[in-house]
Amino acid sequence: SSELTQDPAVSVALGQTVRITCQGDSLRSYYASWYQQKPGQAPVLVIYGKNNRPSGIPDRFSGSSSGNTASLTITGAQAEDEADYYCNSRDSSGSHLGVFGAGTKVTVL
Amino acid sequence: EVQLVESGGGLVKPGGSLRLSCAASGFTFSSYSMNWVRQAPGKGLEWVSSISSSSSYIHYADSMKGRFTISRDNGKNSLYLQMNSLRAEDTAVYFCAREMEYFDSSVVGRLYYFDYWGQGTLVTVSS
């Protein structure tokens, strides 16, 4: 079982805002990172740290965190944002292992 | 340009072995920890293993411990995953990824993320 909990699926109307959350004890010690994955493709980092976007990631993607919960927000969702989104952190045991959330499928209507 | 290219995947029988490789270019490979992450068909991402820049620190997910061995050759800019005693549930696409981890004093928090990924190599375990 994953130590990071994500909602399985969310939908958003084109141009509207959607927030995806990730909960886990390790998020009290580490900032979550977020990855977008489209079918048949490798994951792509979209948010890391407090709210950092790698080069090339649109500014409609933003991140935030509070306590044991991290959030990824897409403001003004576009059709091309339809994808699976995964959060990632270290595990909460202190054993230096990695862990991913189970993923959230975002559907743009 | 950073590139990670996996190879070595294929069809193997249960109980068999396979060695995956990841060829890195476009960055100073010897300065970064590297990871393997896998994804079973239709499933989510699963962290597999990590190795520090000088191979001093190695970690495995519990389900792979004792069966998988991660290694690297900094002279060849390559990462490896030796997989033994393979099971049907090891069937997955295996990705290599570059790891970043550091403490950011400006936000008083620790960051951990994978900034570059390969395209993956498919491992199928079936009789």
Tab-separated table of C-alpha atoms in Angstrom:
chain	number	residue	atom	x	y	z
A	1	SER	CA	0.000	0.000	0.000
A	2	SER	CA	1.135	3.498	-0.807
A	3	GLU	CA	2.195	5.815	2.000
A	4	LEU	CA	1.028	8.719	-0.104
A	5	THR	CA	-2.722	8.958	-0.669
A	6	GLN	CA	-4.243	10.479	-3.785
A	7	ASP	CA	-7.806	10.604	-5.077
A	8	PRO	CA	-8.118	8.146	-7.972
A	9	ALA	CA	-9.760	10.517	-10.409
A	10	VAL	CA	-10.977	14.058	-10.874
A	11	SER	CA	-12.586	15.897	-13.767
A	12	VAL	CA	-12.443	19.538	-14.742
A	13	ALA	CA	-14.179	21.618	-17.374
A	14	LEU	CA	-11.972	23.139	-20.012
A	15	GLY	CA	-10.536	26.410	-18.723
A	16	GLN	CA	-11.516	25.781	-15.118
A	17	THR	CA	-9.369	25.050	-12.080
A	18	VAL	CA	-8.659	21.670	-10.530
A	19	ARG	CA	-6.748	20.762	-7.395
A	20	ILE	CA	-5.183	17.356	-6.767
A	21	THR	CA	-4.120	16.423	-3.270
A	22	CYS	CA	-1.563	14.044	-1.808
A	23	GLN	CA	-1.481	13.090	1.859
A	24	GLY	CA	1.260	11.378	3.809
A	25	ASP	CA	3.296	11.642	6.978
A	26	SER	CA	6.548	12.110	5.076
A	27	LEU	CA	5.177	15.348	3.642
A	28	ARG	CA	5.776	16.942	7.029
A	29	SER	CA	9.514	16.496	6.342
A	30	TYR	CA	9.744	16.648	2.552
A	31	TYR	CA	8.127	18.741	-0.109
A	32	ALA	CA	6.217	16.566	-2.541
A	33	SER	CA	7.137	16.447	-6.188
A	34	TRP	CA	4.535	16.016	-8.911
A	35	TYR	CA	4.714	14.181	-12.234
A	36	GLN	CA	2.460	14.211	-15.261
A	37	GLN	CA	2.230	11.036	-17.307
A	38	LYS	CA	0.372	10.616	-20.566
A	39	PRO	CA	-0.354	7.180	-22.060
A	40	GLY	CA	2.712	5.463	-23.417
A	41	GLN	CA	5.058	8.189	-22.211
A	42	ALA	CA	7.563	8.592	-19.419
A	43	PRO	CA	6.588	10.715	-16.422
A	44	VAL	CA	7.453	14.406	-16.588
A	45	LEU	CA	8.286	16.492	-13.522
A	46	VAL	CA	5.836	19.411	-13.265
A	47	ILE	CA	6.279	20.715	-9.705
A	48	TYR	CA	9.007	20.321	-7.085
A	49	GLY	CA	9.798	21.982	-3.801
A	50	LYS	CA	7.519	24.630	-2.361
A	51	ASN	CA	6.245	25.684	-5.804
A	52	ASN	CA	8.909	25.302	-8.473
A	53	ARG	CA	8.293	24.518	-12.115
A	54	PRO	CA	10.966	23.056	-14.375
A	55	SER	CA	11.704	24.896	-17.559
A	56	GLY	CA	8.959	24.389	-20.118
A	57	ILE	CA	6.165	23.666	-17.645
A	58	PRO	CA	3.308	26.178	-18.078
A	59	ASP	CA	2.605	28.537	-15.198
A	60	ARG	CA	-0.943	27.232	-14.922
A	61	PHE	CA	0.626	24.446	-12.836
A	62	SER	CA	1.286	25.366	-9.211
A	63	GLY	CA	1.992	23.583	-5.967
A	64	SER	CA	1.330	24.156	-2.300
A	65	SER	CA	1.595	22.283	0.952
A	66	SER	CA	0.276	22.363	4.493
A	67	GLY	CA	1.070	19.875	7.202
A	68	ASN	CA	0.867	16.390	5.732
A	69	THR	CA	-0.931	17.434	2.555
A	70	ALA	CA	0.507	18.617	-0.738
A	71	SER	CA	-1.580	19.990	-3.581
A	72	LEU	CA	-1.132	20.436	-7.310
A	73	THR	CA	-3.392	23.026	-8.903
A	74	ILE	CA	-4.038	23.462	-12.600
A	75	THR	CA	-5.524	26.913	-13.202
A	76	GLY	CA	-7.260	27.152	-16.551
A	77	ALA	CA	-6.994	23.489	-17.488
A	78	GLN	CA	-6.293	22.707	-21.128
A	79	ALA	CA	-7.142	19.610	-23.108
A	80	GLU	CA	-3.474	18.623	-23.139
A	81	ASP	CA	-3.461	18.514	-19.332
A	82	GLU	CA	-5.539	15.344	-19.385
A	83	ALA	CA	-3.167	12.794	-17.877
A	84	ASP	CA	-2.264	10.822	-14.786
A	85	TYR	CA	-0.594	12.811	-12.024
A	86	TYR	CA	1.602	11.251	-9.359
A	87	CYS	CA	3.031	12.702	-6.181
A	88	ASN	CA	6.343	11.489	-4.790
A	89	SER	CA	8.343	11.785	-1.597
A	90	ARG	CA	10.549	9.781	0.712
A	91	ASP	CA	8.774	7.202	2.833
A	92	SER	CA	7.875	8.089	6.382
A	93	SER	CA	9.971	5.417	8.110
A	94	GLY	CA	13.242	7.290	7.793
A	95	SER	CA	14.757	4.423	5.801
A	96	HIS	CA	15.480	6.650	2.830
A	97	LEU	CA	13.200	4.805	0.445
A	98	GLY	CA	11.171	6.494	-2.248
A	99	VAL	CA	7.413	6.331	-2.549
A	100	PHE	CA	4.786	7.389	-5.071
A	101	GLY	CA	1.128	8.050	-4.622
A	102	ALA	CA	-1.236	5.782	-6.537
A	103	GLY	CA	-1.940	8.525	-9.035
A	104	THR	CA	-4.860	10.752	-9.973
A	105	LYS	CA	-6.446	10.566	-13.407
A	106	VAL	CA	-7.386	14.062	-14.541
A	107	THR	CA	-10.071	14.266	-17.210
A	108	VAL	CA	-10.644	17.564	-18.988
A	109	LEU	CA	-14.268	17.852	-20.116
B	1	GLU	CA	20.813	17.942	-23.297
B	2	VAL	CA	20.275	15.372	-20.567
B	3	GLN	CA	19.435	11.948	-21.920
B	4	LEU	CA	18.710	8.658	-20.195
B	5	VAL	CA	18.307	5.610	-22.402
B	6	GLU	CA	17.283	2.259	-20.944
B	7	SER	CA	17.931	-1.080	-22.576
B	8	GLY	CA	17.953	-4.761	-21.746
B	9	GLY	CA	14.266	-5.434	-21.346
B	10	GLY	CA	12.556	-8.426	-22.893
B	11	LEU	CA	10.674	-11.634	-22.296
B	12	VAL	CA	11.963	-13.903	-19.544
B	13	LYS	CA	10.542	-16.983	-17.859
B	14	PRO	CA	9.578	-17.003	-14.180
B	15	GLY	CA	12.649	-17.609	-12.071
B	16	GLY	CA	14.895	-16.171	-14.740
B	17	SER	CA	17.247	-13.211	-14.709
B	18	LEU	CA	17.673	-10.012	-16.676
B	19	ARG	CA	20.071	-7.078	-16.525
B	20	LEU	CA	18.814	-3.631	-17.397
B	21	SER	CA	21.091	-0.774	-18.388
B	22	CYS	CA	20.607	2.964	-18.467
B	23	ALA	CA	23.026	5.047	-20.517
B	24	ALA	CA	23.323	8.636	-19.342
B	25	SER	CA	24.589	11.655	-21.250
B	26	GLY	CA	24.460	15.436	-21.124
B	27	PHE	CA	25.403	15.801	-17.446
B	28	THR	CA	28.103	14.798	-14.979
B	29	PHE	CA	26.753	11.345	-14.204
B	30	SER	CA	29.144	10.750	-11.304
B	31	SER	CA	27.645	13.670	-9.353
B	32	TYR	CA	24.092	12.361	-9.090
B	33	SER	CA	22.175	9.651	-7.319
B	34	MET	CA	20.170	7.527	-9.704
B	35	ASN	CA	16.990	5.521	-9.350
B	36	TRP	CA	14.915	2.813	-10.983
B	37	VAL	CA	11.145	3.204	-11.038
B	38	ARG	CA	8.757	0.696	-12.586
B	39	GLN	CA	5.190	0.653	-13.830
B	40	ALA	CA	3.175	-2.524	-14.269
B	41	PRO	CA	0.688	-2.541	-17.154
B	42	GLY	CA	-2.240	-0.289	-16.318
B	43	LYS	CA	-0.863	0.473	-12.862
B	44	GLY	CA	0.869	3.352	-11.125
B	45	LEU	CA	4.512	4.214	-10.605
B	46	GLU	CA	6.463	2.118	-8.121
B	47	TRP	CA	9.852	3.128	-6.755
B	48	VAL	CA	12.341	0.255	-7.078
B	49	SER	CA	15.840	1.230	-5.995
B	50	SER	CA	18.359	4.023	-5.624
B	51	ILE	CA	22.140	4.337	-5.655
B	52	SER	CA	24.197	7.316	-4.533
B	53	SER	CA	26.736	9.003	-6.744
B	54	SER	CA	29.686	6.971	-5.475
B	55	SER	CA	27.650	3.785	-4.836
B	56	SER	CA	28.096	4.236	-1.088
B	57	TYR	CA	24.380	4.200	-0.363
B	58	ILE	CA	21.985	1.732	-1.939
B	59	HIS	CA	18.321	1.206	-1.121
B	60	TYR	CA	15.616	-1.139	-2.369
B	61	ALA	CA	11.884	-1.404	-2.060
B	62	ASP	CA	11.001	-4.298	0.230
B	63	SER	CA	9.519	-6.442	-2.542
B	64	MET	CA	12.767	-6.300	-4.544
B	65	LYS	CA	15.240	-6.698	-1.714
B	66	GLY	CA	17.388	-9.794	-2.150
B	67	ARG	CA	16.350	-10.305	-5.786
B	68	PHE	CA	17.406	-7.047	-7.458
B	69	THR	CA	20.853	-5.439	-7.425
B	70	ILE	CA	21.462	-1.870	-8.503
B	71	SER	CA	24.914	-0.763	-9.595
B	72	ARG	CA	26.611	1.915	-11.636
B	73	ASP	CA	29.791	2.497	-13.604
B	74	ASN	CA	30.664	6.178	-13.485
B	75	GLY	CA	33.423	5.666	-16.036
B	76	LYS	CA	30.846	4.434	-18.516
B	77	ASN	CA	28.059	6.824	-17.438
B	78	SER	CA	25.826	3.833	-16.922
B	79	LEU	CA	23.327	2.572	-14.384
B	80	TYR	CA	22.342	-1.069	-14.075
B	81	LEU	CA	19.662	-3.221	-12.499
B	82	GLN	CA	20.348	-6.934	-12.158
B	83	MET	CA	17.046	-8.732	-11.639
B	84	ASN	CA	17.033	-12.349	-10.448
B	85	SER	CA	14.287	-14.790	-9.455
B	86	LEU	CA	11.844	-12.874	-11.599
B	87	ARG	CA	8.129	-13.279	-11.009
B	88	ALA	CA	5.090	-12.530	-13.128
B	89	GLU	CA	4.398	-9.519	-10.919
B	90	ASP	CA	7.741	-8.002	-11.959
B	91	THR	CA	6.301	-7.456	-15.431
B	92	ALA	CA	6.534	-3.720	-15.968
B	93	VAL	CA	8.152	-0.873	-17.811
B	94	TYR	CA	11.332	0.034	-15.954
B	95	PHE	CA	12.434	3.668	-15.974
B	96	CYS	CA	15.726	5.115	-14.823
B	97	ALA	CA	15.565	8.581	-13.315
B	98	ARG	CA	18.010	11.158	-12.032
B	99	GLU	CA	17.486	12.088	-8.412
B	100	MET	CA	17.764	15.480	-6.772
B	101	GLU	CA	17.697	15.862	-3.016
B	102	TYR	CA	18.713	18.865	-0.957
B	103	PHE	CA	17.669	21.164	1.832
B	104	ASP	CA	16.405	24.519	0.640
B	105	SER	CA	17.038	27.073	3.369
B	106	SER	CA	14.901	29.681	1.600
B	107	VAL	CA	11.797	27.592	2.246
B	108	VAL	CA	13.170	25.663	5.230
B	109	GLY	CA	12.325	22.335	3.711
B	110	ARG	CA	13.831	19.274	2.136
B	111	LEU	CA	13.351	18.650	-1.573
B	112	TYR	CA	13.425	15.240	-3.245
B	113	TYR	CA	12.479	14.706	-6.869
B	114	PHE	CA	13.345	13.071	-10.172
B	115	ASP	CA	14.109	15.707	-12.759
B	116	TYR	CA	14.971	13.526	-15.763
B	117	TRP	CA	13.555	10.177	-16.840
B	118	GLY	CA	14.347	7.711	-19.552
B	119	GLN	CA	11.690	6.352	-21.900
B	120	GLY	CA	11.667	2.997	-20.167
B	121	THR	CA	12.293	-0.612	-21.121
B	122	LEU	CA	9.629	-3.322	-20.943
B	123	VAL	CA	10.250	-6.459	-18.911
B	124	THR	CA	7.777	-9.295	-19.394
B	125	VAL	CA	7.947	-12.300	-17.097
B	126	SER	CA	5.912	-15.140	-18.544
B	127	SER	CA	6.221	-18.808	-19.338
